[in-house]
Short mmCIF file of C-alpha atoms in Angstrom, two decimals:
data_model
loop_
_atom_site.label_atom_id
_atom_site.label_comp_id
_atom_site.label_asym_id
_atom_site.label_seq_id
_atom_site.Cartn_x
_atom_site.Cartn_y
_atom_site.Cartn_z
CA UNK D 176 107.87 47.96 120.14
CA UNK D 177 109.06 45.24 117.74
CA UNK D 178 108.44 46.03 115.11
CA UNK D 179 108.16 49.32 111.95
CA UNK D 180 106.93 50.09 108.75
CA UNK D 181 108.46 52.49 106.62
CA UNK D 182 106.14 54.27 105.01
CA UNK D 183 107.69 56.87 103.32
CA UNK D 184 111.11 56.81 100.91
CA UNK D 185 112.65 59.74 100.29
CA UNK D 186 115.89 59.11 98.53
CA UNK D 187 116.67 56.20 95.79
CA UNK D 188 118.88 54.49 94.47
CA UNK D 189 121.10 56.41 93.36
CA UNK D 190 121.57 59.12 94.59
CA UNK D 191 124.03 60.43 96.47
CA UNK D 192 122.81 61.32 100.36
CA UNK D 193 124.31 63.69 103.23
CA UNK D 194 125.28 62.65 106.81
CA UNK D 195 122.14 64.26 108.27
CA UNK D 196 119.44 64.04 105.69
CA UNK D 197 116.29 61.69 106.06
CA UNK D 198 116.04 59.42 104.36
CA UNK D 199 112.46 57.51 105.34
CA UNK D 200 110.33 57.78 107.54
CA UNK D 201 108.62 55.45 109.57
CA UNK D 202 105.52 54.45 111.59
CA UNK D 203 105.97 53.45 115.38
CA UNK D 204 103.77 52.52 117.57
CA UNK D 205 105.29 55.59 119.38
CA UNK D 206 104.08 58.09 115.90
CA UNK D 207 106.19 57.94 113.37
CA UNK D 208 109.92 59.08 112.53
CA UNK D 209 111.99 61.23 110.05
CA UNK D 210 114.82 58.63 109.59
CA UNK D 211 118.79 60.70 109.24
CA UNK D 212 121.02 59.02 107.25
CA UNK D 213 124.74 58.50 109.16
CA UNK D 214 126.95 59.34 107.06
CA UNK D 215 127.57 60.28 103.08
CA UNK D 216 127.53 58.70 100.54
CA UNK D 217 124.93 56.87 97.44
CA UNK D 218 122.26 54.81 97.86
CA UNK D 219 122.83 51.67 96.86
CA UNK D 220 119.81 49.56 97.92
CA UNK D 221 116.20 50.04 99.17
CA UNK D 222 116.21 47.64 101.44
CA UNK D 223 112.08 46.98 102.87
CA UNK D 224 109.52 49.12 100.76
CA UNK D 225 106.86 51.18 101.60
CA UNK D 226 104.37 49.10 103.75
CA UNK D 227 106.59 46.74 105.32
CA UNK D 228 106.46 45.37 108.75
CA UNK D 229 109.71 44.26 109.17
CA UNK D 230 110.65 43.32 113.00
CA UNK D 231 114.02 45.80 115.53
CA UNK D 232 116.81 44.93 113.14
CA UNK D 233 116.73 45.33 110.22
CA UNK D 234 118.71 46.61 107.76
CA UNK D 235 116.49 49.68 105.99
CA UNK D 236 119.41 50.22 103.16
CA UNK D 237 122.48 49.52 101.73
CA UNK D 238 124.44 52.47 101.67
CA UNK D 239 127.99 53.40 99.48
CA UNK D 240 129.88 55.52 101.30
CA UNK D 241 132.51 58.00 100.18
CA UNK D 242 135.98 56.85 98.99
CA UNK D 243 134.96 52.62 98.63
CA UNK D 244 132.36 52.97 95.40
CA UNK D 245 132.60 50.40 93.96
CA UNK D 246 133.00 47.97 97.28
CA UNK D 247 130.79 45.87 99.15
CA UNK D 248 131.01 48.82 102.17
CA UNK D 249 130.96 47.75 105.07
CA UNK D 250 129.84 51.37 107.62
CA UNK D 251 126.62 51.27 104.62
CA UNK D 252 125.38 47.65 104.02
CA UNK D 253 126.75 46.35 107.82
CA UNK D 254 122.87 45.80 108.67
CA UNK D 255 122.24 49.69 109.87
CA UNK D 256 122.50 49.13 113.82
CA UNK D 257 125.47 50.42 113.98
CA UNK D 258 127.28 47.96 116.74
CA UNK D 259 124.64 44.54 115.83
CA UNK D 260 122.48 46.06 118.56
CA UNK D 261 118.80 45.58 119.15
CA UNK D 262 118.26 48.39 116.09
CA UNK D 263 114.48 49.25 115.16
CA UNK D 264 112.55 52.10 113.53
CA UNK D 265 112.32 53.99 116.05
CA UNK D 266 113.93 56.73 118.17
CA UNK D 267 116.82 55.63 119.60
CA UNK D 268 118.67 57.10 122.17
CA UNK D 269 121.87 59.26 120.75
CA UNK D 270 123.63 60.40 122.76
CA UNK D 271 125.37 62.96 120.56
CA UNK D 272 125.29 62.77 116.61
CA UNK D 273 128.89 63.50 117.08
CA UNK D 274 129.37 60.15 119.76
CA UNK D 275 128.09 58.18 117.13
CA UNK D 276 128.55 60.05 113.33
CA UNK D 277 131.27 57.06 112.37
CA UNK D 278 128.26 53.75 113.30
CA UNK D 279 125.69 55.28 113.33
CA UNK D 280 122.89 54.85 110.29
CA UNK D 281 119.58 55.94 109.27
CA UNK D 282 117.51 52.82 111.90
CA UNK D 283 117.30 54.32 114.89
CA UNK D 284 116.94 52.75 117.70
CA UNK D 285 115.57 51.76 121.24
CA UNK D 286 117.27 49.86 124.08
CA UNK D 287 114.01 49.99 126.71
CA UNK D 288 110.60 51.62 125.71
CA UNK D 289 110.90 53.19 129.28
CA UNK D 290 114.67 55.04 128.18
CA UNK D 291 113.41 57.48 126.21
CA UNK D 292 112.87 61.36 126.63
CA UNK D 293 109.14 62.48 126.43
CA UNK D 294 110.84 64.57 123.69
CA UNK D 295 111.98 61.67 122.00
CA UNK D 296 108.35 60.67 121.91
CA UNK D 297 106.38 63.80 120.38
CA UNK D 298 107.24 63.80 116.72
CA UNK D 299 104.61 63.65 114.96
CA UNK D 300 102.89 61.89 117.25
CA UNK D 301 100.68 58.89 115.38
CA UNK D 302 100.60 57.63 118.21
CA UNK D 303 95.73 57.66 117.77
CA UNK D 304 93.81 57.33 121.01
CA UNK D 305 90.61 57.25 119.64
CA UNK D 306 88.33 54.96 118.43
CA UNK D 307 88.77 53.86 114.21
CA UNK D 308 91.39 56.91 114.23
CA UNK D 309 94.22 55.70 111.51
CA UNK D 310 98.01 57.46 111.65
CA UNK D 311 97.93 59.40 108.27
CA UNK D 312 99.54 56.33 106.84
CA UNK D 313 97.68 54.35 107.16
CA UNK D 314 94.57 56.70 106.13
CA UNK D 315 96.53 57.83 103.48
CA UNK D 316 97.44 53.96 102.27
CA UNK D 317 93.36 54.09 103.01
CA UNK D 318 92.10 55.87 100.37
CA UNK D 319 95.15 55.15 97.68
CA UNK D 320 92.65 51.53 98.22
CA UNK D 321 89.71 52.68 98.71
CA UNK D 322 89.28 51.42 101.79
CA UNK D 323 87.38 52.65 104.95
CA UNK D 324 89.31 52.91 108.61
CA UNK D 325 86.37 52.27 110.00
CA UNK D 326 85.61 49.11 108.74
CA UNK D 327 89.54 47.78 108.80
CA UNK D 328 90.67 47.01 112.24
CA UNK D 329 93.54 48.66 114.68
CA UNK D 330 96.32 46.90 116.53
CA UNK D 331 97.57 49.59 117.63
CA UNK D 332 96.78 52.34 120.70
CA UNK D 333 93.15 51.71 121.62
CA UNK D 334 91.90 50.28 118.64
CA UNK D 335 93.68 52.47 116.52
CA UNK D 336 94.62 51.42 112.63
CA UNK D 337 98.33 51.36 111.34
CA UNK D 338 98.83 51.31 108.29
CA UNK D 339 99.83 47.78 108.17
CA UNK D 340 96.19 46.57 109.22
CA UNK D 341 94.91 48.16 106.39
CA UNK D 342 97.99 46.33 103.51
CA UNK D 343 95.64 43.23 105.50
CA UNK D 344 92.78 44.56 105.22
CA UNK D 345 93.72 45.09 101.47
CA UNK D 346 95.17 41.46 100.90
CA UNK D 347 91.55 40.22 103.03
CA UNK D 348 89.26 42.03 100.39
CA UNK D 349 91.59 40.71 96.84
CA UNK D 350 91.28 37.72 98.70
CA UNK D 351 87.19 37.83 98.04
CA UNK D 352 87.67 39.87 95.18
CA UNK D 353 90.44 38.15 93.43
CA UNK D 354 91.69 41.90 92.81
CA UNK D 355 93.85 43.93 95.00
CA UNK D 356 93.47 47.53 93.11
CA UNK D 357 97.55 47.68 93.83
CA UNK D 358 98.55 45.52 91.80
CA UNK D 359 96.51 46.08 89.13
CA UNK D 360 96.65 48.75 88.67
CA UNK D 361 94.95 50.25 85.76
CA UNK D 362 96.47 51.64 82.99
CA UNK D 363 97.12 55.61 82.75
CA UNK D 364 99.21 57.75 81.17
CA UNK D 365 101.53 59.59 83.68
CA UNK D 366 104.42 62.07 82.78
CA UNK D 367 108.26 61.01 83.83
CA UNK D 368 108.09 63.67 86.10
CA UNK D 369 105.44 62.77 87.33
CA UNK D 370 106.33 59.21 87.94
CA UNK D 371 109.45 59.87 89.72
CA UNK D 372 107.29 61.43 91.64
CA UNK D 373 104.66 58.42 92.47
CA UNK D 374 107.17 56.46 92.86
CA UNK D 375 109.89 58.77 95.50
CA UNK D 376 106.50 58.71 97.74
CA UNK D 377 105.11 55.52 98.23
CA UNK D 378 102.46 56.32 95.39
CA UNK D 379 102.29 54.84 92.28
CA UNK D 380 99.11 52.19 93.22
CA UNK D 381 97.58 56.25 93.98
CA UNK D 382 93.94 57.03 92.69
CA UNK D 383 94.95 60.49 91.05
CA UNK D 384 92.83 62.37 88.35
CA UNK D 385 94.85 64.08 86.06
CA UNK D 386 94.83 66.79 84.37
CA UNK D 387 97.02 66.91 81.28
CA UNK D 388 95.92 65.34 77.90
CA UNK D 389 93.61 61.89 78.17
CA UNK D 390 93.39 62.60 81.40
CA UNK D 391 97.11 61.88 81.62
CA UNK D 392 98.71 62.94 85.59
CA UNK D 393 101.36 65.62 85.18
CA UNK D 394 103.30 67.37 88.29
CA UNK D 395 101.30 69.41 88.92
CA UNK D 396 98.64 66.66 90.46
CA UNK D 397 100.68 65.17 91.65
CA UNK D 398 102.34 67.96 93.54
CA UNK D 399 97.97 68.94 93.87
CA UNK D 400 97.68 65.37 95.21
CA UNK D 401 100.66 66.08 98.47
CA UNK D 402 99.32 69.20 99.64
CA UNK D 403 95.83 68.29 100.06
CA UNK D 404 97.25 65.14 101.68
CA UNK D 405 98.63 66.39 103.97
CA UNK D 406 96.36 69.11 104.72
CA UNK D 407 93.99 66.43 105.40
CA UNK D 408 96.59 64.41 108.07
CA UNK D 409 97.41 68.65 109.80
CA UNK D 410 93.34 68.66 110.15
CA UNK D 411 92.64 65.17 111.19
CA UNK D 412 95.73 64.59 113.33
CA UNK D 413 95.58 67.22 115.82
CA UNK D 414 92.96 66.35 118.48
CA UNK D 415 94.92 62.35 118.36
CA UNK D 416 98.37 63.28 118.58
CA UNK D 417 97.42 65.76 121.57
CA UNK D 418 95.63 62.56 123.47
CA UNK D 419 99.08 60.66 122.57
CA UNK D 420 101.20 63.63 123.37
CA UNK D 421 99.71 63.89 126.98
CA UNK D 422 100.43 60.21 127.56
CA UNK D 423 103.88 59.84 126.73
CA UNK D 424 104.41 63.26 128.96
CA UNK D 425 103.19 60.68 131.45
CA UNK D 426 104.73 57.91 131.64
CA UNK D 427 108.62 60.08 131.22
CA UNK D 428 107.90 62.19 133.86
CA UNK D 429 105.76 59.32 135.84
CA UNK D 430 108.29 57.13 135.68
CA UNK D 431 111.08 60.78 136.07
CA UNK D 432 109.30 61.26 139.59
CA UNK D 433 108.91 57.60 140.62
CA UNK D 434 112.65 57.26 139.52
CA UNK D 435 115.02 59.24 139.61
CA UNK D 436 115.61 61.12 143.07
CA UNK D 437 116.07 64.91 142.05
CA UNK D 438 117.10 68.01 143.87
CA UNK D 439 116.00 71.65 144.34
CA UNK D 440 118.47 74.93 144.29
CA UNK D 441 117.02 78.39 142.97
CA UNK D 442 118.62 81.85 141.99
CA UNK D 443 118.05 84.54 141.90
CA UNK D 444 120.12 86.35 139.08
CA UNK D 445 120.37 91.07 138.67
CA UNK D 446 119.50 91.24 135.13
CA UNK D 447 120.58 94.89 134.39
CA UNK D 448 123.30 94.12 132.66
CA UNK D 449 122.45 91.00 130.42
CA UNK D 450 118.98 92.90 129.08
CA UNK D 451 121.49 96.19 128.31
CA UNK D 452 123.62 93.77 126.53
CA UNK D 453 120.13 92.36 124.73
CA UNK D 454 118.88 95.94 124.43
CA UNK D 455 122.50 96.82 122.86
CA UNK D 456 122.61 93.74 120.46
CA UNK D 457 118.94 94.52 118.89
CA UNK D 458 119.20 97.86 118.56
CA UNK D 459 122.08 97.28 116.03
CA UNK D 460 120.14 94.47 113.95
CA UNK D 461 117.46 93.98 111.34
CA UNK D 462 114.08 92.62 112.47
CA UNK D 463 115.20 88.87 111.26
CA UNK D 464 118.74 88.75 113.08
CA UNK D 465 117.41 90.33 117.32
CA UNK D 466 117.70 88.10 118.90
CA UNK D 467 114.45 86.91 122.31
CA UNK D 468 116.04 86.76 125.52
CA UNK D 469 115.84 82.80 125.81
CA UNK D 470 118.42 82.51 124.16
CA UNK D 471 121.66 83.82 125.95
CA UNK D 472 119.87 81.69 128.52
CA UNK D 473 120.37 78.97 126.45
CA UNK D 474 123.60 80.25 126.03
CA UNK D 475 124.59 80.70 129.69
CA UNK D 476 123.30 77.26 130.82
CA UNK D 477 125.49 74.95 127.97
CA UNK D 478 128.69 77.66 128.67
CA UNK D 479 128.39 76.50 132.13
CA UNK D 480 126.88 72.96 132.22
CA UNK D 481 130.59 72.34 129.70
CA UNK D 482 132.31 73.08 133.00
CA UNK D 483 130.24 70.36 135.03
CA UNK D 484 130.22 67.14 133.29
CA UNK D 485 127.49 65.74 136.23
CA UNK D 486 124.58 68.50 135.32
CA UNK D 487 125.50 66.77 131.77
CA UNK D 488 124.76 63.50 130.16
CA UNK D 489 123.06 60.45 130.78
CA UNK D 490 122.39 58.91 133.92
CA UNK D 491 121.50 54.62 132.03
CA UNK D 492 122.47 51.38 133.22
CA UNK D 493 122.18 52.06 136.86
CA UNK D 494 125.35 54.39 136.09
CA UNK D 495 126.03 58.43 134.88
CA UNK D 496 128.33 58.84 131.88
CA UNK D 497 128.60 61.39 131.19
CA UNK D 498 127.92 64.00 127.13
CA UNK D 499 131.10 64.84 125.39
CA UNK D 500 128.35 66.97 123.87
CA UNK D 501 125.76 69.69 125.30
CA UNK D 502 122.94 68.99 123.55
CA UNK D 503 120.20 71.41 125.13
CA UNK D 504 116.86 69.92 124.83
CA UNK D 505 114.49 73.26 124.89
CA UNK D 506 110.72 73.39 125.84
CA UNK D 507 108.96 74.43 123.61
CA UNK D 508 105.35 74.38 123.83
CA UNK D 509 102.82 72.31 121.31
CA UNK D 510 100.03 74.53 118.99
CA UNK D 511 96.76 73.44 121.19
CA UNK D 512 98.77 71.68 124.70
CA UNK D 513 101.34 69.41 125.50
CA UNK D 514 105.77 69.84 124.93
CA UNK D 515 108.51 68.78 123.61
CA UNK D 516 112.03 69.32 124.06
CA UNK D 517 113.85 69.17 121.59
CA UNK D 518 117.28 69.16 120.86
CA UNK D 519 120.30 72.28 119.45
CA UNK D 520 123.75 70.52 119.11
CA UNK D 521 126.35 72.15 120.78
CA UNK D 522 125.27 74.68 122.65
CA UNK D 523 127.95 76.22 123.54
CA UNK D 524 129.83 75.96 120.03
CA UNK D 525 127.20 78.22 118.50
CA UNK D 526 127.09 82.36 119.18
CA UNK D 527 124.00 83.53 119.99
CA UNK D 528 123.34 84.24 116.35
CA UNK D 529 123.71 81.32 115.75
CA UNK D 530 121.49 79.70 118.43
CA UNK D 531 118.43 81.88 117.41
CA UNK D 532 118.75 80.23 113.95
CA UNK D 533 118.72 77.39 115.22
CA UNK D 534 115.38 78.18 117.32
CA UNK D 535 113.64 79.39 114.99
CA UNK D 536 113.92 76.89 113.05
CA UNK D 537 113.22 73.77 115.82
CA UNK D 538 109.94 76.38 116.59
CA UNK D 539 109.03 76.24 113.28
CA UNK D 540 108.49 73.04 112.93
CA UNK D 541 107.53 71.80 115.91
CA UNK D 542 104.03 73.94 115.36
CA UNK D 543 104.71 71.75 112.05
CA UNK D 544 105.18 68.75 113.64
CA UNK D 545 107.83 68.19 111.68
CA UNK D 546 111.51 67.11 114.43
CA UNK D 547 114.44 65.22 113.32
CA UNK D 548 115.31 61.90 115.41
CA UNK D 549 118.54 62.85 116.27
CA UNK D 550 116.94 65.86 118.10
CA UNK D 551 114.54 64.03 119.88
CA UNK D 552 117.17 62.12 121.52
CA UNK D 553 120.51 63.71 121.84
CA UNK D 554 119.40 66.11 124.94
CA UNK D 555 121.84 66.05 127.19
CA UNK D 556 120.50 68.93 129.49
CA UNK D 557 116.93 69.99 129.28
CA UNK D 558 116.31 74.66 129.61
CA UNK D 559 112.47 75.73 129.69
CA UNK D 560 112.41 79.09 129.87
CA UNK D 561 108.64 79.88 130.79
CA UNK D 562 108.30 83.97 128.74
CA UNK D 563 107.02 87.04 129.19
CA UNK D 564 104.53 86.07 130.41
CA UNK D 565 104.51 83.52 132.69
CA UNK D 566 105.62 83.53 135.95
CA UNK D 567 108.62 83.65 138.40
CA UNK D 568 109.60 80.53 139.01
CA UNK D 569 109.61 77.00 137.65
CA UNK D 570 110.62 74.17 139.44
CA UNK D 571 111.29 71.61 136.54
CA UNK D 572 110.75 67.15 136.05
CA UNK D 573 114.23 65.60 134.35
CA UNK D 574 114.46 64.27 131.40
CA UNK D 575 114.89 60.54 131.65
CA UNK D 576 117.97 59.81 130.85
CA UNK D 577 118.78 63.83 131.26
CA UNK D 578 119.89 64.17 135.27
CA UNK D 579 119.45 68.11 135.01
CA UNK D 580 116.85 70.63 134.56
CA UNK D 581 117.37 74.28 134.13
CA UNK D 582 114.61 76.87 134.30
CA UNK D 583 113.46 80.19 134.43
CA UNK D 584 110.75 82.33 135.07
CA UNK D 585 110.24 85.87 134.03
CA UNK D 586 111.91 88.48 133.74
CA UNK D 587 110.83 91.18 136.17
CA UNK D 588 110.92 93.71 138.49
CA UNK D 589 112.20 93.81 142.38
CA UNK D 590 113.43 96.63 144.76
CA UNK D 591 117.25 95.44 145.13
CA UNK D 592 120.06 96.33 147.01
CA UNK D 593 123.70 96.42 145.94
CA UNK D 594 126.59 98.04 148.11
CA UNK D 595 124.48 99.70 150.16
CA UNK D 596 122.07 101.54 148.18
CA UNK D 597 118.28 99.78 147.26
CA UNK D 598 117.01 100.53 143.94
CA UNK D 599 114.31 98.40 141.16
CA UNK D 600 115.94 96.45 139.21
CA UNK D 601 114.83 93.28 136.71
CA UNK D 602 115.53 90.40 137.76
CA UNK D 603 115.26 86.47 136.59
CA UNK D 604 114.97 82.91 138.91
CA UNK D 605 117.21 80.28 137.79
CA UNK D 606 116.12 77.46 138.94
CA UNK D 607 118.22 73.62 139.03
CA UNK D 608 115.83 70.15 139.46
CA UNK D 609 119.21 67.60 139.34
CA UNK D 610 119.50 63.99 139.97
CA UNK D 611 120.68 62.94 143.09
CA UNK D 612 122.48 60.05 142.45
CA UNK D 613 124.87 61.52 140.33
CA UNK D 614 125.67 64.93 141.80
CA UNK D 615 124.17 66.98 144.99
CA UNK D 616 123.91 70.49 146.18
CA UNK D 617 126.92 71.91 146.43
CA UNK D 618 127.82 71.54 142.79
CA UNK D 619 124.22 72.24 141.70
CA UNK D 620 125.49 74.73 142.60
CA UNK D 621 128.85 75.71 141.49
CA UNK D 622 125.84 75.29 138.50
CA UNK D 623 124.23 77.85 139.26
CA UNK D 624 126.44 80.31 139.98
CA UNK D 625 128.20 79.16 136.92
CA UNK D 626 125.58 80.69 134.92
CA UNK D 627 125.39 83.30 137.54
CA UNK D 628 128.05 85.42 135.76
CA UNK D 629 128.72 84.19 132.86
CA UNK D 630 124.74 86.35 132.59
CA UNK D 631 126.23 89.00 134.41
CA UNK D 632 129.88 89.61 132.47
CA UNK D 633 127.51 89.18 129.31
CA UNK D 634 131.45 88.68 127.53
CA UNK D 635 130.58 83.93 126.82
CA UNK D 636 127.41 85.16 125.33
CA UNK V 217 99.44 100.29 101.37
CA UNK V 218 96.02 101.48 102.28
CA UNK V 219 94.89 100.91 105.81
CA UNK V 220 91.91 98.35 104.61
CA UNK V 221 96.18 96.38 102.85
CA UNK V 222 97.49 96.42 105.45
CA UNK V 223 94.68 94.89 107.85
CA UNK V 224 94.70 92.24 105.32
CA UNK V 225 98.14 92.11 105.89
CA UNK V 226 99.00 91.92 109.51
CA UNK V 227 95.33 89.22 109.68
CA UNK V 228 96.86 87.33 107.40
CA UNK V 229 100.45 86.95 108.37
CA UNK V 230 98.76 86.25 111.83
CA UNK V 231 97.27 83.84 110.70
CA UNK V 232 100.36 81.76 109.43
CA UNK V 233 102.14 82.54 112.18
CA UNK V 234 99.67 81.42 114.63
CA UNK V 235 97.23 78.65 112.69
CA UNK V 236 95.46 77.92 115.95
CA UNK V 237 94.34 81.81 116.00
CA UNK V 238 91.48 82.46 112.88
CA UNK V 239 92.32 86.16 113.24
CA UNK V 240 88.54 86.65 111.54
CA UNK V 241 87.02 85.46 114.45
CA UNK V 242 89.55 87.66 116.94
CA UNK V 243 88.22 90.67 117.90
CA UNK V 244 91.01 92.83 116.95
CA UNK V 245 91.52 95.22 119.80
CA UNK V 246 92.35 92.21 121.91
CA UNK V 247 96.18 92.22 122.87
CA UNK V 248 98.23 89.34 120.72
CA UNK V 249 100.18 88.42 123.87
CA UNK V 250 98.09 88.19 126.77
CA UNK V 251 94.65 86.86 125.18
CA UNK V 252 96.19 85.43 122.02
CA UNK V 253 97.96 83.09 123.80
CA UNK V 254 101.24 84.23 120.57
CA UNK V 255 104.64 83.75 122.16
CA UNK V 256 107.55 85.52 122.05
CA UNK V 257 108.94 83.93 119.12
CA UNK V 258 105.32 84.18 117.60
CA UNK V 259 105.43 87.45 117.84
CA UNK V 260 108.81 88.44 116.19
CA UNK V 261 108.38 85.16 113.77
CA UNK V 262 104.85 87.97 112.89
CA UNK V 263 106.83 91.30 113.19
CA UNK V 264 109.21 89.96 110.50
CA UNK V 265 107.00 89.02 108.04
CA UNK V 266 104.76 92.17 108.85
CA UNK V 267 108.43 93.74 107.85
CA UNK V 268 108.84 91.67 104.13
CA UNK V 269 105.20 92.37 103.38
CA UNK V 270 105.13 96.34 104.39
CA UNK V 271 108.94 97.10 105.10
CA UNK V 272 107.66 98.57 107.59
CA UNK V 273 110.83 97.97 110.56
CA UNK V 274 109.12 97.71 114.43
CA UNK V 275 112.25 98.97 116.88
CA UNK V 276 112.42 96.95 119.87
CA UNK V 277 111.30 100.41 121.75
CA UNK V 278 108.74 100.29 120.09
CA UNK V 279 106.81 96.81 121.19
CA UNK V 280 105.11 98.44 123.52
CA UNK V 281 102.97 100.21 120.50
CA UNK V 282 102.16 97.10 118.84
CA UNK V 283 100.52 94.31 121.31
CA UNK V 284 97.64 94.03 119.02
CA UNK V 285 96.25 94.33 115.62
CA UNK V 286 93.56 97.60 115.60
CA UNK V 287 97.51 98.66 117.19
CA UNK V 288 99.75 97.03 114.99
CA UNK V 289 97.88 98.40 111.85
CA UNK V 290 97.37 101.92 112.53
CA UNK V 291 101.50 101.63 113.54
CA UNK V 292 101.96 100.74 110.22
CA UNK V 293 99.72 102.65 109.00
CA UNK V 294 101.52 105.69 109.95
CA UNK V 295 104.50 104.60 109.63
CA UNK V 296 104.39 102.55 106.16
CA UNK V 297 104.90 106.10 104.10
CA UNK V 298 108.41 105.97 105.18
CA UNK V 299 109.11 102.95 103.72
#
């Protein structure tokens, strides 16, 4: 992947941005990505307009950082590439937000197209599966320009039409027809508020019908247009997204099985104390504050992972890099098939209530296709939990470049012997898939035992 | 709230929580988890939103009484007056 196209700016010069804000959306062959800013400050300049296709390493915007107002701001301005590595408007392999926040820029990069875990490739997977299909940005632009997508040759995967194809088709048409609509938009009345919204969404040339006096375009018209566009995109993209997602999962998992020498361990954990703890917790709280069982499971894995650095990090360039924070990738199934594992950050440092809030938000955004670039690249370890409808055991496939995955099956009642007595108890099977290049069975065994201890003692949940 | 209103609210909420399900087509006796494929997060979201809409808060101990659309409607009708 060498190029990307900015399809939407969500900020404009003069706007104040906070670290973590989404500043723009970039279309790549691997899907659309929400690009986050890594420093707070004021937007100085947008360097790449909507629709422009730019190579890896291109500066996207310039930022005046706090305390440097008026200066030529070094951090925000420099290339937006961080340490001068090749950068491209595609998700990058950020090991952790904490580690790199100071130098990170609203550009996403990756060192090699193969280096990323599946989760990175999922968001908004606009990668197109079928012929004649186009990315949302391409479709939107084609609609604005009055072009038929079917008539445009696509340069994306499987002939998918990308934004740049539409722009090229428009230029070609402009040459023969003499007037490209976007170059000479018809005069129309637009309210100042609507004008700002149009500019913000890069829709200056869009054919939006006005409902105001003399057909003036008002705020409500722009909002209605945006709603319609979103609805259209959601409907049309489902199938293509699923095909692209399946392909992305396949690539990452094939690479995992090809490169990572997995070893597997499992441990059956008696869960009565954990479930009592959860029941007591939930009974005291209103429905909106209740926890799902997966929350203490995530917490236990994260706390344990903090104590076993060889389970938490990345295997890259022939070596292991332990991570400083524990960002847990949570496997979430997509509506219609496929799975993604975006990160909840610093899970070991958070309360179960906080983890639940973030999980709720994350699952909601997975369903709506609204993940952030950092969430897709940050996981340092993955947890998959099959929930109460699943089977008893799951043997996971590690998401490269991570080195471990913990799986939980369904909690089920089993005869359980304890202190010479047999009783019926709820149990869950925890499995570990880990990378033998980094750890071995002894360490893995201690890691699973630590998870068991944390779940059963409950004090650290 | 009347039974019809509660049913309508339940179907609308189900459609929001699980857009892949068409509530109008889903058999109202079908098990939400096992047959309609709601996961634990969807299910919790459904009950949370129904609490907001109807004021009825279903305790965790009663989850096995609210497994289908019909059961949810019955439960909400029964408890709506108390809410």
